[in-house]
PDB file of C-alpha atoms in Angstrom:
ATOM      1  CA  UNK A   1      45.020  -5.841 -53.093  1.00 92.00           C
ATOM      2  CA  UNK A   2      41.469  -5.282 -53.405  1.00 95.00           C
ATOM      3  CA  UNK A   3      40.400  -5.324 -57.157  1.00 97.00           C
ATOM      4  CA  UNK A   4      37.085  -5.117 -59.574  1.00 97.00           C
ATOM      5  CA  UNK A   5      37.751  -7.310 -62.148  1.00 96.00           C
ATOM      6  CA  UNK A   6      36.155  -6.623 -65.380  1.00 94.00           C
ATOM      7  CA  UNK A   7      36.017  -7.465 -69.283  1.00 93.00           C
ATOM      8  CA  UNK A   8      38.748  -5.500 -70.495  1.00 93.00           C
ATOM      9  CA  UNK A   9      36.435  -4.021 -73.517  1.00 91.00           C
ATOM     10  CA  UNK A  10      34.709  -2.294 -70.283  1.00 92.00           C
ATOM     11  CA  UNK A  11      37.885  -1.428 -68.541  1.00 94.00           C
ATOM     12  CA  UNK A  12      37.936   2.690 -69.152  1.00 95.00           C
ATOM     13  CA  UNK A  13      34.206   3.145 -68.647  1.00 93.00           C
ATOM     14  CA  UNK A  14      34.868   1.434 -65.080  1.00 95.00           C
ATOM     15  CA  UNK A  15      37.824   3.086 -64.129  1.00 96.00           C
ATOM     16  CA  UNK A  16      36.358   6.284 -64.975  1.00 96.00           C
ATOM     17  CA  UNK A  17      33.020   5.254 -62.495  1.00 96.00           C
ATOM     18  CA  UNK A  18      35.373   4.320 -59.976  1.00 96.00           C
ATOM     19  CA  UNK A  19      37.434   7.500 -60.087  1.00 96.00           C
ATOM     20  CA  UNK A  20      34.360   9.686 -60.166  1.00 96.00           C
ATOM     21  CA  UNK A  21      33.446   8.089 -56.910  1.00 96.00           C
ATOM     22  CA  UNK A  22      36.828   8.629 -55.173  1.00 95.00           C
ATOM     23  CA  UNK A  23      37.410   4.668 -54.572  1.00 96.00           C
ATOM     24  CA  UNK A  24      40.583   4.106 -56.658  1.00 96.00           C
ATOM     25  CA  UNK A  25      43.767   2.841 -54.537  1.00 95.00           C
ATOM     26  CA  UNK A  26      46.445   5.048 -56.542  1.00 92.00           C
ATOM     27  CA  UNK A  27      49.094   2.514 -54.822  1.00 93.00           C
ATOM     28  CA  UNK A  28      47.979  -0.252 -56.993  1.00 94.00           C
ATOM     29  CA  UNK A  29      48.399  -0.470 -60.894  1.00 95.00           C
ATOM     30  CA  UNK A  30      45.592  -1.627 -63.369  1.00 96.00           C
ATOM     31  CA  UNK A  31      46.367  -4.656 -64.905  1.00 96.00           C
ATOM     32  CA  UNK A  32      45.124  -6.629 -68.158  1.00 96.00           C
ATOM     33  CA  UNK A  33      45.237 -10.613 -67.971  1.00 95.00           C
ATOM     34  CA  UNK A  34      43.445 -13.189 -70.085  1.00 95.00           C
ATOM     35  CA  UNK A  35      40.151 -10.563 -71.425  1.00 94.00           C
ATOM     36  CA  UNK A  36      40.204  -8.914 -68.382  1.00 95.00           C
ATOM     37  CA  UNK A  37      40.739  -5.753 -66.297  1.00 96.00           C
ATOM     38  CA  UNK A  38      41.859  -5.259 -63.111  1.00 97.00           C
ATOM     39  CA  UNK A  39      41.177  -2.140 -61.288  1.00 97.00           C
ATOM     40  CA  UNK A  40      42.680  -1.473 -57.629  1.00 97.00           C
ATOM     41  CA  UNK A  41      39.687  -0.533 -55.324  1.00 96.00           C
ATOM     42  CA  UNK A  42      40.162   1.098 -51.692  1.00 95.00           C
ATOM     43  CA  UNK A  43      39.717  -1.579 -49.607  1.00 93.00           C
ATOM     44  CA  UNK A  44      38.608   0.387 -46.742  1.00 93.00           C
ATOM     45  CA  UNK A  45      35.232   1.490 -48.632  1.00 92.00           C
ATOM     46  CA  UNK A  46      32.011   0.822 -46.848  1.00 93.00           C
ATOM     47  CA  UNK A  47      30.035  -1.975 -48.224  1.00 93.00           C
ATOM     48  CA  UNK A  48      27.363  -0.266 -48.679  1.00 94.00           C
ATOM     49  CA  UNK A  49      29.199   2.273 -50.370  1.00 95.00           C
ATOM     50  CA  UNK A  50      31.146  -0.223 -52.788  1.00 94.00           C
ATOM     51  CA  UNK A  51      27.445  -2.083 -53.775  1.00 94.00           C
ATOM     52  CA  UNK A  52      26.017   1.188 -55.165  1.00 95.00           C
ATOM     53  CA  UNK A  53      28.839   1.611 -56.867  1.00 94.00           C
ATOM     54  CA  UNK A  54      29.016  -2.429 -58.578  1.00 94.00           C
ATOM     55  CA  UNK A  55      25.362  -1.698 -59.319  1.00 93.00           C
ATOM     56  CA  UNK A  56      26.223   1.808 -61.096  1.00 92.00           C
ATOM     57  CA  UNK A  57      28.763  -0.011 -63.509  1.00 92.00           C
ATOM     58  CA  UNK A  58      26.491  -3.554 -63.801  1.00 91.00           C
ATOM     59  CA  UNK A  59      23.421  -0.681 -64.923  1.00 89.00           C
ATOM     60  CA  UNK A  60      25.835   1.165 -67.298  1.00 86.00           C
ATOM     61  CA  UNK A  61      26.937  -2.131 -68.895  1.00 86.00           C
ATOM     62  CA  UNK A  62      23.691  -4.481 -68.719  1.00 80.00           C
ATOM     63  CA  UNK A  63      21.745  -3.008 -71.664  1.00 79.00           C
ATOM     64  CA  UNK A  64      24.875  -2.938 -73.869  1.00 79.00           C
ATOM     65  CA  UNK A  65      25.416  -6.654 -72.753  1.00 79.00           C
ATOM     66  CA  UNK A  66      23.168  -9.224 -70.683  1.00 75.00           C
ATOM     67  CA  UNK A  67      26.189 -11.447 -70.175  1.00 77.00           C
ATOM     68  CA  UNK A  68      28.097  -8.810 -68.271  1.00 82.00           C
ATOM     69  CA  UNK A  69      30.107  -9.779 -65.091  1.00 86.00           C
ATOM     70  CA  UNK A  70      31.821  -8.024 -62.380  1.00 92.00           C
ATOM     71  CA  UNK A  71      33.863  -9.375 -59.713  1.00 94.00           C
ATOM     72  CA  UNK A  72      35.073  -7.739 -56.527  1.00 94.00           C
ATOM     73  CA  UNK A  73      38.287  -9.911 -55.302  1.00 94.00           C
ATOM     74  CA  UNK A  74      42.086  -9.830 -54.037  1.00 92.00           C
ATOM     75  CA  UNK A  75      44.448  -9.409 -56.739  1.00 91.00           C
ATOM     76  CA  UNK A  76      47.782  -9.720 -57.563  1.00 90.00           C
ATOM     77  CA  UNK A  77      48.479  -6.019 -58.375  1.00 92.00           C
ATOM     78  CA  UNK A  78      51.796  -4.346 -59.444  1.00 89.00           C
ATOM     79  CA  UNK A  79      52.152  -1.805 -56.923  1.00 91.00           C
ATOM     80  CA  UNK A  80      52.966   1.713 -57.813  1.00 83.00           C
ATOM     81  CA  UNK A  81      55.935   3.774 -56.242  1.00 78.00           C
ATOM     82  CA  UNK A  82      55.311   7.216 -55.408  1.00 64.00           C
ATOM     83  CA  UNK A  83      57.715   9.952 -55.654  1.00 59.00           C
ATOM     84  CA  UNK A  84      57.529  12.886 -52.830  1.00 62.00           C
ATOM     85  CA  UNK A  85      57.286  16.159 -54.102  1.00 59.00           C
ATOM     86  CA  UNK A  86      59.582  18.670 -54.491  1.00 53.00           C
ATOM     87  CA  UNK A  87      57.472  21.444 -53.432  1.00 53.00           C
ATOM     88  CA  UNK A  88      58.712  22.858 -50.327  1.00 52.00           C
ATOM     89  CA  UNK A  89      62.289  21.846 -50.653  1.00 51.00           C
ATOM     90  CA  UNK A  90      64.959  24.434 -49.887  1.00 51.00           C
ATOM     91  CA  UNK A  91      68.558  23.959 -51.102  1.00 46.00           C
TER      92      UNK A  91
END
């Protein structure tokens, strides 16, 4: 699964960026490992679409800290099982 992988102390601030721009894959679960954060991306985003958004998080982060990284890569991800709703059901 398609992932940003970031320092977990910038792990909400990120997810929050990447839900505000509609690119979370809600079939994947975030997951913490050795200081860092994995967030499940949609991995049929544009790439020009996904850079603007990696260099909206590195500009939120870089004054805070110069040594910031971000990673875009496949990950290992837990994934999530969705329930169908039970709107619309008749007995």
């Amino acid at each position: 699964m398609l992932a940003i992988k970031i320092p977990v102390r910038n792990l909400e601030e990120t997810r929050q960026i990447v839900l505000k721009n509609k690119i979370l894959n809600k079939d994947g679960k975030i997951k913490v490992e050795n200081g860092y954060g994995f967030i499940p991306i949609d991995e049929n985003i544009e790439e020009t679409k996904l850079t603007e958004i990696i260099d909206e998080i590195k500009d939120n982060f870089r004054e805070k800290n110069p040594e910031f990284s971000i990673e875009i890569l496949s990950a290992e991800l837990e994934t999530l099982k969705h329930h169908p709703s039970q709107y619309g059901r008749t007995s």
